């Protein structure tokens, strides 16, 4: 099946710094990617839809100035958590749809962000 | 709607038993449903999917049942194995959505399989 790769798998940063997470589609082109956040023992919550060549669409309650999304190519979307705070600590997961597959979405392996 | 659960339901079974994991969805306009398995520290892994024009679909050791009348989805795992222990999520896609691949996730169920 299609492969979606996230990097890094885990990151620890100091409060007030920014962290960038990358999401790549390895064997297909994805015009649309999705970013989710998952807190411990909870479900995945959609944060935003990343659109290649245009602005991301954010879900209600998600601060677009804090969670910067860039989708500069058909195989790469990045999520930057700006001025991170401990409450931003979470598991961030991206997904992408392979147009050539009947499966709706493939997920990356996730990034564990810890802000200290 | 979106899942906001604070505590995931749990299901404990013995190895070899059949497992049934349930999911209720709220959007009657959803036309596509997927079951995902998520192991600790990893992203969701696709298990099986079903479209709204079907009520049953079978895979290897897994069966998904869809009851649109009561908006209920279930995942049946036959001969459950310790390696099946994980969190299982159902997800739905709205037929009216403009973004392919945009999913709404259910609450999730923790499955524990005892040897």
Coordinates of C-alpha atoms in Angstrom, one line a residue:
Chain A
X1 CA 0.0 0.0 0.0
X2 CA 0.9 3.6 -0.2
X3 CA 3.4 4.9 2.3
X4 CA 3.3 8.1 4.2
X5 CA 6.3 9.1 6.2
X6 CA 6.6 11.5 9.1
X7 CA 9.7 13.0 10.6
X8 CA 10.8 13.2 13.3
X9 CA 9.1 10.4 15.2
X10 CA 9.6 12.2 18.5
X11 CA 10.9 15.6 19.5
X12 CA 11.5 17.4 22.8
X13 CA 11.7 21.2 22.7
X14 CA 11.9 24.0 25.1
X15 CA 8.9 26.2 25.8
X16 CA 8.8 29.2 23.5
X17 CA 10.6 27.5 20.6
X18 CA 9.2 26.3 17.3
X19 CA 9.1 22.8 16.0
X20 CA 8.6 21.6 12.4
X21 CA 7.1 18.3 11.5
X22 CA 7.4 16.9 8.0
X23 CA 4.9 14.6 6.2
X24 CA 5.9 13.0 3.0
X25 CA 4.0 10.8 0.5
X26 CA 6.7 8.4 -0.7
X27 CA 5.2 6.7 -3.7
X28 CA 2.3 8.9 -4.8
X29 CA 1.4 12.5 -5.2
X30 CA -1.0 14.0 -2.7
X31 CA -2.7 17.3 -3.4
X32 CA -4.3 17.1 0.0
X33 CA -2.9 16.0 3.3
X34 CA -4.4 16.2 6.7
X35 CA -3.0 16.9 10.1
X36 CA -4.4 15.4 13.3
X37 CA -3.6 15.7 17.0
X38 CA -4.1 13.0 19.5
X39 CA -3.9 13.4 23.3
X40 CA -3.3 10.3 25.4
X41 CA -6.1 7.8 25.5
X42 CA -8.2 10.0 23.2
X43 CA -9.2 9.8 19.6
X44 CA -7.7 11.7 16.6
X45 CA -8.9 15.2 16.2
X46 CA -8.5 16.8 12.8
X47 CA -6.6 20.1 13.0
X48 CA -6.3 21.2 9.4
X49 CA -6.4 20.2 5.7
X50 CA -3.2 21.0 3.9
X51 CA -3.7 21.9 0.2
X52 CA -0.8 21.9 -2.3
X53 CA -0.2 25.4 -3.6
X54 CA -2.8 27.1 -1.5
X55 CA -3.7 28.0 2.1
X56 CA -4.5 25.3 4.6
X57 CA -8.1 25.0 5.9
X58 CA -8.2 24.9 9.7
X59 CA -10.8 23.3 11.9
X60 CA -12.8 25.4 14.3
X61 CA -10.7 26.2 17.4
X62 CA -7.3 25.6 15.8
X63 CA -5.1 28.6 15.8
X64 CA -3.7 29.0 12.3
X65 CA -0.9 31.4 13.5
X66 CA 0.3 28.9 16.0
X67 CA 0.1 25.8 13.8
X68 CA 1.6 26.9 10.5
X69 CA 1.1 24.5 7.6
X70 CA 3.0 24.6 4.3
X71 CA 2.3 22.3 1.4
X72 CA 4.9 23.4 -1.2
X73 CA 5.0 20.3 -3.2
X74 CA 2.8 17.3 -4.1
X75 CA 4.8 15.0 -1.8
X76 CA 5.5 17.2 1.3
X77 CA 3.5 19.0 3.9
X78 CA 5.0 20.6 7.0
X79 CA 3.4 21.5 10.3
X80 CA 5.2 24.1 12.4
X81 CA 4.2 24.5 16.0
X82 CA 5.2 28.0 16.8
X83 CA 6.1 29.3 20.3
X84 CA 5.4 25.9 21.7
X85 CA 4.0 25.5 25.2
X86 CA 3.7 22.4 27.4
X87 CA 0.0 22.1 26.6
X88 CA 1.0 21.6 22.9
X89 CA 2.6 18.4 23.9
X90 CA 0.8 15.7 22.0
X91 CA 1.0 13.1 19.2
X92 CA 0.7 14.7 15.8
X93 CA -0.3 12.5 12.9
X94 CA -0.6 13.3 9.2
X95 CA -2.5 11.5 6.5
X96 CA -2.8 11.6 2.7
X97 CA -5.0 10.1 0.1
X98 CA -3.5 8.2 -2.8
X99 CA -5.7 9.0 -5.8
X100 CA -4.8 5.6 -7.3
X101 CA -6.0 3.7 -4.3
X102 CA -9.6 2.9 -3.2
X103 CA -8.5 3.4 0.4
X104 CA -9.4 6.8 1.6
X105 CA -6.4 7.7 3.6
X106 CA -3.0 6.5 4.7
X107 CA -1.4 7.7 7.9
X108 CA 2.1 8.5 8.9
X109 CA 3.7 7.0 11.9
X110 CA 3.1 10.0 14.0
X111 CA 5.3 12.5 15.9
X112 CA 5.4 12.6 19.7
X113 CA 6.0 16.3 20.7
X114 CA 7.0 17.0 24.2
X115 CA 7.4 20.6 25.3
X116 CA 9.4 21.2 28.5
Chain B
X1 CA -19.5 14.6 14.9
X2 CA -16.1 14.7 16.4
X3 CA -14.9 12.4 19.2
X4 CA -14.3 14.1 22.5
X5 CA -14.1 11.1 24.8
X6 CA -11.8 11.3 27.7
X7 CA -11.7 7.5 28.5
X8 CA -11.7 4.9 25.8
X9 CA -13.9 1.9 26.3
X10 CA -12.1 -1.4 26.8
X11 CA -12.6 -4.9 25.6
X12 CA -10.7 -7.9 27.1
X13 CA -10.8 -11.3 25.4
X14 CA -9.0 -14.6 25.6
X15 CA -6.8 -15.7 22.7
X16 CA -8.8 -17.6 20.2
X17 CA -12.1 -15.9 21.0
X18 CA -14.0 -13.7 18.6
X19 CA -14.0 -10.0 19.3
X20 CA -16.7 -7.5 18.4
X21 CA -15.9 -3.8 18.5
X22 CA -18.8 -1.4 18.1
X23 CA -19.0 2.2 16.8
X24 CA -21.9 4.6 16.6
X25 CA -21.7 7.4 14.1
X26 CA -23.8 10.5 14.0
X27 CA -23.7 11.8 10.4
X28 CA -26.3 10.1 8.2
X29 CA -24.7 11.7 5.2
X30 CA -21.5 9.7 5.6
X31 CA -20.9 7.3 2.7
X32 CA -17.7 5.6 3.6
X33 CA -16.4 4.0 6.8
X34 CA -13.0 2.6 7.8
X35 CA -11.7 0.7 10.7
X36 CA -8.2 1.5 11.9
X37 CA -5.9 -0.3 14.3
X38 CA -3.5 1.9 16.3
X39 CA -0.7 0.4 18.3
X40 CA 1.0 2.4 21.0
X41 CA 3.2 5.2 19.6
X42 CA 2.2 4.5 16.0
X43 CA -0.1 6.0 13.4
X44 CA -3.4 4.3 12.5
X45 CA -3.2 1.3 10.3
X46 CA -5.9 0.5 7.8
X47 CA -7.9 -2.7 8.6
X48 CA -11.0 -2.7 6.4
X49 CA -13.5 -0.3 4.9
X50 CA -17.1 -0.3 3.7
X51 CA -19.2 2.0 1.6
X52 CA -22.7 2.9 2.5
X53 CA -24.3 0.9 -0.3
X54 CA -23.1 -2.3 1.5
X55 CA -24.0 -3.8 4.9
X56 CA -21.2 -6.3 5.2
X57 CA -17.7 -6.7 4.0
X58 CA -15.2 -9.4 4.9
X59 CA -11.5 -9.5 5.0
X60 CA -8.9 -11.8 6.4
X61 CA -10.2 -12.7 9.9
X62 CA -12.1 -9.4 10.0
X63 CA -15.7 -8.5 9.1
X64 CA -17.3 -5.1 9.1
X65 CA -21.0 -4.7 9.5
X66 CA -22.9 -1.5 8.7
X67 CA -26.4 -0.8 9.9
X68 CA -27.4 2.6 8.5
X69 CA -30.8 2.5 10.1
X70 CA -29.4 2.9 13.6
X71 CA -26.1 4.4 12.4
X72 CA -24.0 1.6 13.8
X73 CA -20.8 0.0 12.6
X74 CA -19.1 -3.0 14.0
X75 CA -15.8 -4.8 13.5
X76 CA -15.6 -8.5 14.1
X77 CA -12.2 -10.2 14.6
X78 CA -12.2 -13.9 14.4
X79 CA -9.8 -16.0 16.5
X80 CA -8.3 -13.0 18.2
X81 CA -4.6 -13.1 18.8
X82 CA -2.3 -11.3 21.2
X83 CA -1.0 -9.3 18.3
X84 CA -4.5 -7.9 17.8
X85 CA -4.1 -6.0 21.1
X86 CA -4.4 -2.3 20.2
X87 CA -6.8 0.6 20.0
X88 CA -9.4 0.3 17.3
X89 CA -11.0 3.4 15.7
X90 CA -13.8 3.7 13.3
X91 CA -13.8 6.7 10.9
X92 CA -16.3 8.1 8.6
X93 CA -16.3 10.3 5.5
X94 CA -19.0 12.7 4.7
X95 CA -20.5 12.3 1.2
X96 CA -20.9 16.0 1.0
X97 CA -17.3 16.8 1.9
X98 CA -15.1 18.5 -0.6
X99 CA -11.8 17.0 0.6
X100 CA -11.1 13.5 -0.2
X101 CA -9.5 11.7 2.7
X102 CA -11.0 13.9 5.3
X103 CA -12.2 11.7 8.1
X104 CA -14.0 12.0 11.4
X105 CA -12.8 9.5 14.0
X106 CA -14.9 7.7 16.6
X107 CA -14.0 7.4 20.2
X108 CA -11.9 4.3 19.9
X109 CA -11.9 1.0 21.8
X110 CA -8.9 -0.6 23.6
X111 CA -8.7 -4.3 22.8
X112 CA -6.6 -6.5 25.1
X113 CA -6.1 -10.1 24.2
X114 CA -5.0 -12.4 27.0
X115 CA -2.9 -15.5 26.1

